[in-house]
PDB file of C-alpha atoms in Angstrom:
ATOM      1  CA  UNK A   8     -20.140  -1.576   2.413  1.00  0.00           C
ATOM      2  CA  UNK A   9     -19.180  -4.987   0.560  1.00  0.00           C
ATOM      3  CA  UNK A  10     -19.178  -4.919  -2.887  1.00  0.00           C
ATOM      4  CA  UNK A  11     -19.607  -8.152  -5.308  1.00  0.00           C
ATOM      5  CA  UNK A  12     -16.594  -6.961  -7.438  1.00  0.00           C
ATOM      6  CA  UNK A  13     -13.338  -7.121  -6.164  1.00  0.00           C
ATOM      7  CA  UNK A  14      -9.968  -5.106  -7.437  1.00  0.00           C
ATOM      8  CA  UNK A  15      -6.458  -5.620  -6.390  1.00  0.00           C
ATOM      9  CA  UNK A  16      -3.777  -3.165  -5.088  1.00  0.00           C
ATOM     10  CA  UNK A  17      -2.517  -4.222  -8.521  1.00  0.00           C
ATOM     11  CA  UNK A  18      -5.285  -2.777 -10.105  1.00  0.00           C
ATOM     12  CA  UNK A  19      -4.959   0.441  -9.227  1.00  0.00           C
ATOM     13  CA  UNK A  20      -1.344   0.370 -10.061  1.00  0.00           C
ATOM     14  CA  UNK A  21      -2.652  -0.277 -13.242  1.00  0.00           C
ATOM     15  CA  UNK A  22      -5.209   2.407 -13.675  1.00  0.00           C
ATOM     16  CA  UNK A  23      -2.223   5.059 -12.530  1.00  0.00           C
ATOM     17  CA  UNK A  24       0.281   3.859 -15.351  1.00  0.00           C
ATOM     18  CA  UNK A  25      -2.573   3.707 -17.613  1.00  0.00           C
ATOM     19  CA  UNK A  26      -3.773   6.985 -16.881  1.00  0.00           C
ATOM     20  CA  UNK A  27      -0.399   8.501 -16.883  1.00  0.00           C
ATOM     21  CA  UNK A  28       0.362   6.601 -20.233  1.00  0.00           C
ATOM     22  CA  UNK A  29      -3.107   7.919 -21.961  1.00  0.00           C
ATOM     23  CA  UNK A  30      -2.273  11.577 -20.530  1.00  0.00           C
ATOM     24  CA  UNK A  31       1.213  11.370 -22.340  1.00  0.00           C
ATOM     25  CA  UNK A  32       2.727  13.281 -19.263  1.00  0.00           C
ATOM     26  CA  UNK A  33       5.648  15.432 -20.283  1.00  0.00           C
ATOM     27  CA  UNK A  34       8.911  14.351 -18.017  1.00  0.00           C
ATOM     28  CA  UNK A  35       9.046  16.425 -15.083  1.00  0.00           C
ATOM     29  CA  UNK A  36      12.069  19.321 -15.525  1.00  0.00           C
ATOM     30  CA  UNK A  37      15.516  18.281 -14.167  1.00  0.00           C
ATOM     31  CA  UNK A  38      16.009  20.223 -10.752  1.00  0.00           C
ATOM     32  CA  UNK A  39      19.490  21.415 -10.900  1.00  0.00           C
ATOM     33  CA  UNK A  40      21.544  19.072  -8.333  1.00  0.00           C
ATOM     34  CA  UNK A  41      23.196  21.204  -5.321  1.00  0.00           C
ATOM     35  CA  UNK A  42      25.965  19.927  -3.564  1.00  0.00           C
ATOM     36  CA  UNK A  43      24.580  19.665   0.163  1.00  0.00           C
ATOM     37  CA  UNK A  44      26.704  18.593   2.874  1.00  0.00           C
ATOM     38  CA  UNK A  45      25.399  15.433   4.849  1.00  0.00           C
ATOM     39  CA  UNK A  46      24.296  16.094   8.257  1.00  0.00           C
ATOM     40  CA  UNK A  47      26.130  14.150  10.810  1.00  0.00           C
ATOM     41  CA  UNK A  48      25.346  12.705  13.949  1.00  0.00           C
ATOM     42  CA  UNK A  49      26.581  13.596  17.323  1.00  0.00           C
ATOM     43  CA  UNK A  50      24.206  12.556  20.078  1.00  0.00           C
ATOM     44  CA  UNK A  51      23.246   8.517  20.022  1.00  0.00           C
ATOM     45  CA  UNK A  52      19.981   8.201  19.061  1.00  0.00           C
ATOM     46  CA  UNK A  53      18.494   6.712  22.034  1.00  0.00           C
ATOM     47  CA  UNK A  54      19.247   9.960  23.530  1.00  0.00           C
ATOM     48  CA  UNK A  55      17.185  12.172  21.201  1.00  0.00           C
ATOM     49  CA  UNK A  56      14.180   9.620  21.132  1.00  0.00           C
ATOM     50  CA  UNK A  57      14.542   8.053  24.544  1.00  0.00           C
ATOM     51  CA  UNK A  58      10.524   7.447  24.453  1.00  0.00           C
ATOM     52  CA  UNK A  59      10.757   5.884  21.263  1.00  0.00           C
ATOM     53  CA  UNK A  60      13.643   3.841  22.278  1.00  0.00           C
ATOM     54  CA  UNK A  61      12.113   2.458  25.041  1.00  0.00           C
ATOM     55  CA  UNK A  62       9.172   1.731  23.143  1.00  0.00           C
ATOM     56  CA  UNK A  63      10.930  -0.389  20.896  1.00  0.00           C
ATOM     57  CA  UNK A  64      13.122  -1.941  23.583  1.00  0.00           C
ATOM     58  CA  UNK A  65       9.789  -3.131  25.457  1.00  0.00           C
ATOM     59  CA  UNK A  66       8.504  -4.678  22.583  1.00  0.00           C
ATOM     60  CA  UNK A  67      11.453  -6.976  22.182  1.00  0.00           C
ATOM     61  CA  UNK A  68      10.990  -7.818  25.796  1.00  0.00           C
ATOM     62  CA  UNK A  69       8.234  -9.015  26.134  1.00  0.00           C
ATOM     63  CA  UNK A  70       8.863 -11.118  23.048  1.00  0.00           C
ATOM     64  CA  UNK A  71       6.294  -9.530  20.776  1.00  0.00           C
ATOM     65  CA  UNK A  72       8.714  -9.421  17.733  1.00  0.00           C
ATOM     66  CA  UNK A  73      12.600 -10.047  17.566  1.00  0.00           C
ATOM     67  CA  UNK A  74      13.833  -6.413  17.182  1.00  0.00           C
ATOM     68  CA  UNK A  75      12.317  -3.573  15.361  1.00  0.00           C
ATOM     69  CA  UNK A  76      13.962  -0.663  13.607  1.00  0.00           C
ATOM     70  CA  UNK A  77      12.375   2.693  12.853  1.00  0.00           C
ATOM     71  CA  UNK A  78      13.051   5.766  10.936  1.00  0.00           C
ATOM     72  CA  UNK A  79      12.269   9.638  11.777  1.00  0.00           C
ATOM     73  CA  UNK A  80      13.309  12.741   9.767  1.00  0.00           C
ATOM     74  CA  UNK A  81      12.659  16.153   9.769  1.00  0.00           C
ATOM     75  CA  UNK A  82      13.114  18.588   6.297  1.00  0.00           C
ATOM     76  CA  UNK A  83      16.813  18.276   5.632  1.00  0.00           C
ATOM     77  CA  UNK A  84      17.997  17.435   9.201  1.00  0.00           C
ATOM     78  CA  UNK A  85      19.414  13.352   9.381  1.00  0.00           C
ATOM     79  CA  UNK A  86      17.451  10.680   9.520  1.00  0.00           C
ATOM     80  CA  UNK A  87      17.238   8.609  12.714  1.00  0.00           C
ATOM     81  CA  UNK A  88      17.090   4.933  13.234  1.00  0.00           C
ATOM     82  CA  UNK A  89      16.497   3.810  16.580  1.00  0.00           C
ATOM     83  CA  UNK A  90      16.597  -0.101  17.004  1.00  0.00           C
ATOM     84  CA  UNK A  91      15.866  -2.746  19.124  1.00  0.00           C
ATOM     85  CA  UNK A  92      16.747  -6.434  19.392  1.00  0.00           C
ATOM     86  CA  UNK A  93      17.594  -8.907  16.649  1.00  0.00           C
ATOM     87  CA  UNK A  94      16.572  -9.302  13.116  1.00  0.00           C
ATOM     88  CA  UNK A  95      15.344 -12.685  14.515  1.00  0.00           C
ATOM     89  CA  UNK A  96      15.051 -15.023  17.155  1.00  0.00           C
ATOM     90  CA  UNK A  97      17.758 -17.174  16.131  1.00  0.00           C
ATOM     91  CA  UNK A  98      20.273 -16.879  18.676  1.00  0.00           C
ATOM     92  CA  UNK A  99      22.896 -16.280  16.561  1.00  0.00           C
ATOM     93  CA  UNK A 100      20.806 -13.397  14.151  1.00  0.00           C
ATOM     94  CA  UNK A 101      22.627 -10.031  13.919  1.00  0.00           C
ATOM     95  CA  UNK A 102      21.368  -6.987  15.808  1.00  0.00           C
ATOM     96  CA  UNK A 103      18.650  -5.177  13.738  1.00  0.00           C
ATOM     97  CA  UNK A 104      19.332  -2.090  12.362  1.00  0.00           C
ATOM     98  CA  UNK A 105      19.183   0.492   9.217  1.00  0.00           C
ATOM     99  CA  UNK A 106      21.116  -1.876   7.027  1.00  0.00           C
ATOM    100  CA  UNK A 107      19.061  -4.838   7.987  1.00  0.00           C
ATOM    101  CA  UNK A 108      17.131  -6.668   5.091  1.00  0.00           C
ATOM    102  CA  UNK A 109      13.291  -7.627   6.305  1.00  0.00           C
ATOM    103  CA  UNK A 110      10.571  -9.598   4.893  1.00  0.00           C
ATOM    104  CA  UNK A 111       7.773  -6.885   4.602  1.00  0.00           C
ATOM    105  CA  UNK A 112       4.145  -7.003   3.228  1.00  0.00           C
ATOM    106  CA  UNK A 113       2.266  -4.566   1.498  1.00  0.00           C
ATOM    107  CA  UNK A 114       4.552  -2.653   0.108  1.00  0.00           C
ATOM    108  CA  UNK A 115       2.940  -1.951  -3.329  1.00  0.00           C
ATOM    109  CA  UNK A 116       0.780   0.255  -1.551  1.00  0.00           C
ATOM    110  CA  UNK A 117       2.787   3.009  -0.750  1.00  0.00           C
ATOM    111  CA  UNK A 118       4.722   2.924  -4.133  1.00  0.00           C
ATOM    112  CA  UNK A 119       1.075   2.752  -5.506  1.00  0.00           C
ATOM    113  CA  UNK A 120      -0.116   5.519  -3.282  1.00  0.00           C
ATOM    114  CA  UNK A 121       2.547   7.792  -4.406  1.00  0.00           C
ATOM    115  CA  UNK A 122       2.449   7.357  -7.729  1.00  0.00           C
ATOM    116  CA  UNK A 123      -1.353   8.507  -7.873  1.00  0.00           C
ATOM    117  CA  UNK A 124      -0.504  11.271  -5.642  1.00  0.00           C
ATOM    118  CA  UNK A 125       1.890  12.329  -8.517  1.00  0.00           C
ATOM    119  CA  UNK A 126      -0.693  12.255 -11.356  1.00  0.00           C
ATOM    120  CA  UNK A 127      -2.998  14.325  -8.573  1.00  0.00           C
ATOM    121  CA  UNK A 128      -0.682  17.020  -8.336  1.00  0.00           C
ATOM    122  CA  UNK A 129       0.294  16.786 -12.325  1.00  0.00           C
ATOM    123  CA  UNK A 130      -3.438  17.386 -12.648  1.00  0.00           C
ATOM    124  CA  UNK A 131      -4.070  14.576 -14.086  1.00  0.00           C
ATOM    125  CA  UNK A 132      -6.019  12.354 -11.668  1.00  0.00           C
ATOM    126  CA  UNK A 133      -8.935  13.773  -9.477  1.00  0.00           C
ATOM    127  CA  UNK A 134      -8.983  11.588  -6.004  1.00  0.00           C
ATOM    128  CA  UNK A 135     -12.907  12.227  -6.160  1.00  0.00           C
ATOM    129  CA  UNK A 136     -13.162  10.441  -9.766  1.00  0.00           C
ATOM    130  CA  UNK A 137     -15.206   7.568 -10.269  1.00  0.00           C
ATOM    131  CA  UNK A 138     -13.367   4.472 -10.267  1.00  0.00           C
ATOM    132  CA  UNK A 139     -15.777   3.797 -13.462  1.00  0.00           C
ATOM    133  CA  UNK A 140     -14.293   6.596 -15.597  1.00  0.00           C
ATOM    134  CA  UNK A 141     -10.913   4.782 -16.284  1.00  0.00           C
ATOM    135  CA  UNK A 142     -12.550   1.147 -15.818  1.00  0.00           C
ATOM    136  CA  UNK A 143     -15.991   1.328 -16.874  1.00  0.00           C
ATOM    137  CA  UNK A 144     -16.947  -2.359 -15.777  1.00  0.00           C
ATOM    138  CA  UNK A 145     -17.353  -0.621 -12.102  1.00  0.00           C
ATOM    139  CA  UNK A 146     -19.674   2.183 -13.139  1.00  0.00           C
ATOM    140  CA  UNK A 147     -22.931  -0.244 -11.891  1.00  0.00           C
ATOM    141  CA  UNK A 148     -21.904  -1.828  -8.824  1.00  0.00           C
ATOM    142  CA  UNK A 149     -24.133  -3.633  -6.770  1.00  0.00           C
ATOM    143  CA  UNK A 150     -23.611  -4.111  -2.107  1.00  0.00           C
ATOM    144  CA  UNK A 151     -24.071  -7.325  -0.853  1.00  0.00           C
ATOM    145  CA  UNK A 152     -27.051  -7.154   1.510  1.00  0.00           C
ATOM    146  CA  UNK A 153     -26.148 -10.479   3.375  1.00  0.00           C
ATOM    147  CA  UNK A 154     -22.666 -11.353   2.520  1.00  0.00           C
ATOM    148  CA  UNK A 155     -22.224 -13.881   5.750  1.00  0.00           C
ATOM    149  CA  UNK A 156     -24.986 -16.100   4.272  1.00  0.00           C
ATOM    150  CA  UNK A 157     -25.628 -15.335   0.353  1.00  0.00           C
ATOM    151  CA  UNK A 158     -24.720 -13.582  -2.950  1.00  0.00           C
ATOM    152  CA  UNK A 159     -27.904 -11.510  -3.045  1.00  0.00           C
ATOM    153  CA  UNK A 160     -27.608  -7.745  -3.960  1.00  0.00           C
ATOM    154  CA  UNK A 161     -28.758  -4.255  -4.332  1.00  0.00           C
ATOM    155  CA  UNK A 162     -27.400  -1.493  -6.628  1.00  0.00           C
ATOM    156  CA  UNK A 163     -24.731   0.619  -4.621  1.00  0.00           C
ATOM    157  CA  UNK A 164     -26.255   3.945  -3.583  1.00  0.00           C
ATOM    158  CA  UNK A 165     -22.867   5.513  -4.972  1.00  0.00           C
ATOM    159  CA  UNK A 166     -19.918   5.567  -7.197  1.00  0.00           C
ATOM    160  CA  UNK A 167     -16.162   4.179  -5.973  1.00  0.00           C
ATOM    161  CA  UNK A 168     -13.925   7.192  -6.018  1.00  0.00           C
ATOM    162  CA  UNK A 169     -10.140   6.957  -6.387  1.00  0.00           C
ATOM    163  CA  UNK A 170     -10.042   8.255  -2.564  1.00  0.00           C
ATOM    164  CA  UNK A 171     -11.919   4.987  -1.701  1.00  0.00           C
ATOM    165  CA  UNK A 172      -9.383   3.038  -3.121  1.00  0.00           C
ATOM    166  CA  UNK A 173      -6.492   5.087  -1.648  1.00  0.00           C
ATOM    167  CA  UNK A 174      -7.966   5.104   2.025  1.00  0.00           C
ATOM    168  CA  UNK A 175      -9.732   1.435   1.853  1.00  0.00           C
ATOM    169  CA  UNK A 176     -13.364   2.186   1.823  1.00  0.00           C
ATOM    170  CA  UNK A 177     -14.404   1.021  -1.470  1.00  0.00           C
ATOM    171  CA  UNK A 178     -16.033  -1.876   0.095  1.00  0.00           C
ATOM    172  CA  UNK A 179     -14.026  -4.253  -2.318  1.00  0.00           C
ATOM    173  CA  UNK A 180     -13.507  -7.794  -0.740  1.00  0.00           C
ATOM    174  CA  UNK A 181     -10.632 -10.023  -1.250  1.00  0.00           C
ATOM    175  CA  UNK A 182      -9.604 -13.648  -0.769  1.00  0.00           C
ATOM    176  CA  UNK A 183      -7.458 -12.831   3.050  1.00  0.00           C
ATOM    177  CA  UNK A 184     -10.489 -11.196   4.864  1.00  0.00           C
ATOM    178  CA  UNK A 185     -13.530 -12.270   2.775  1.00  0.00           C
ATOM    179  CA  UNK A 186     -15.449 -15.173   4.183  1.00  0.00           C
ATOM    180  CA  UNK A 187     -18.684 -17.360   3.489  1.00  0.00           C
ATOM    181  CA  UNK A 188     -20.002 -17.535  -0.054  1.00  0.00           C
ATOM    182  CA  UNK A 189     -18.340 -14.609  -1.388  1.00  0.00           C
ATOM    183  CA  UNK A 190     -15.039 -16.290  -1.012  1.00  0.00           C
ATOM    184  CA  UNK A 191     -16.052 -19.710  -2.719  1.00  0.00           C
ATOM    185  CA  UNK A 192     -17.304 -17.573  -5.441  1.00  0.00           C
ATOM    186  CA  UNK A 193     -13.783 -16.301  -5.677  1.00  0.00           C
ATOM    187  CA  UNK A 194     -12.320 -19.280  -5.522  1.00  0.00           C
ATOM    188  CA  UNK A 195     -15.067 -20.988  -8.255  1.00  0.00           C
ATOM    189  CA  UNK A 196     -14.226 -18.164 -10.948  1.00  0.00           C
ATOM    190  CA  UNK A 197     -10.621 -18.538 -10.089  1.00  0.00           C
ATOM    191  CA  UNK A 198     -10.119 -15.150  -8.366  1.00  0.00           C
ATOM    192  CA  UNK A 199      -7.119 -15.925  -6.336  1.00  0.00           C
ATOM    193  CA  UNK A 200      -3.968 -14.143  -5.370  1.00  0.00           C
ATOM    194  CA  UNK A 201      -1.452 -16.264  -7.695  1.00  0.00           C
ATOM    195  CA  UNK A 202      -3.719 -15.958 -10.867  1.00  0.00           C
ATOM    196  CA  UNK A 203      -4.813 -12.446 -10.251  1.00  0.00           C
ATOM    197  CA  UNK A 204      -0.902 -11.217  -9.604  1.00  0.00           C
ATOM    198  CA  UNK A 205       0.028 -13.268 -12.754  1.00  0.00           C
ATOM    199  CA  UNK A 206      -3.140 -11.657 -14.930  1.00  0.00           C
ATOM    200  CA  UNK A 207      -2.353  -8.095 -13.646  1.00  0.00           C
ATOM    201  CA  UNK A 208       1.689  -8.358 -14.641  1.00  0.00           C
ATOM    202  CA  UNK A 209       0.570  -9.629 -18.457  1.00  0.00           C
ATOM    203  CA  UNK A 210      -1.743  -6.460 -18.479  1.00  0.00           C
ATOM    204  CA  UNK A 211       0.383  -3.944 -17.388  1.00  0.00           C
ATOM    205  CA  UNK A 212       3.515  -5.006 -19.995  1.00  0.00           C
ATOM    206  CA  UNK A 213       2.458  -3.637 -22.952  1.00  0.00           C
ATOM    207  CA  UNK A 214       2.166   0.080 -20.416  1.00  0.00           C
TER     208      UNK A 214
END
């Protein structure tokens, strides 16, 4: 369903250090370190994923990206990096690989993930929560009923959890996928990605 209100990835970052902050966790215990020797590689890589190799290798032939490196680990066996092609299509780019620095998207959401998966198992954070009970401006949301063609609304049949957030089914529009007048309400009241990622870091400072 599409809600009216919208929240970022930010926001959720947010409600995790706020929640951990008003829960005043007690540091985790120091794990004793043990001195583990580092698993070394024999075989080449491509050998022990050839599928995977050749995977990879297809995709930089037939030109759908300029190389692509993965990573694959088991418990405390070595991690392996197969590769493929260049880091990019200038002809003169180094061969991708482990060490190789990309330009990747997203990537608050796993670090945002994790950290709410940490105040779940610290008891702390219940995935089936109501959004509303740390943010109580979403405890009456209202579903568009024609978002392609107006703002009209109804009242939501149910709650946002914390596991709607996490998995993406919270219904919450933003400005890169929401279309029609939705989005030029957004852009009327100013919601855009600049001024919402500039709002969210001056709220989460004094956390």
């Amino acid at each position: 369903m599409k809600l009216v209100h919208w929240i970022s990835t930010g926001g959720l970052a947010a409600l995790a250090a706020a929640t951990a902050y008003a829960q005043q966790a007690q540091p985790r215990p120091q794990m004793s370190p043990q001195a583990r020797p580092t698993p070394r590689m024999t075989i080449p890589v491509n050998a022990l994923l050839p599928a995977t190799s050749a995977l990879f290798d297809s995709y930089v032939a037939q030109n759908k990206m300029p190389g692509i490196v993965g990573a694959f680990g088991v418990g405390e066996g070595p991690t392996l990096f197969p590769s493929a092609g260049k880091i990019s299509d200038d002809p003169n780019a180094p061969a991708a690989g482990p060490d190789s620095l990309w330009r990747v998207y997203s990537m608050s959401k796993p670090i945002t993930g994790m950290s709410a998966m940490m105040l779940v198992e610290d008891g702390k954070l219940n995935l089936d929560d109501p959004v509303s009970k740390y943010i109580p401006a979403f405890k009456d949301m209202k579903v568009a009923t024609s978002p392609d063609t107006s703002l009209a609304t109804r009242p939501a049949t149910r709650p946002i959890t914390i596991r709607n957030l996490l998995t993406h089914t919270a219904g919450l529009g933003y400005t890169i996928v929401t279309k029609g007048p939705l989005l030029k309400e957004y852009e009327r009241l100013g919601i855009l990605p600049l001024s919402v990622s500039a709002a969210m870091e001056e709220k989460m400072r004094p956390v």
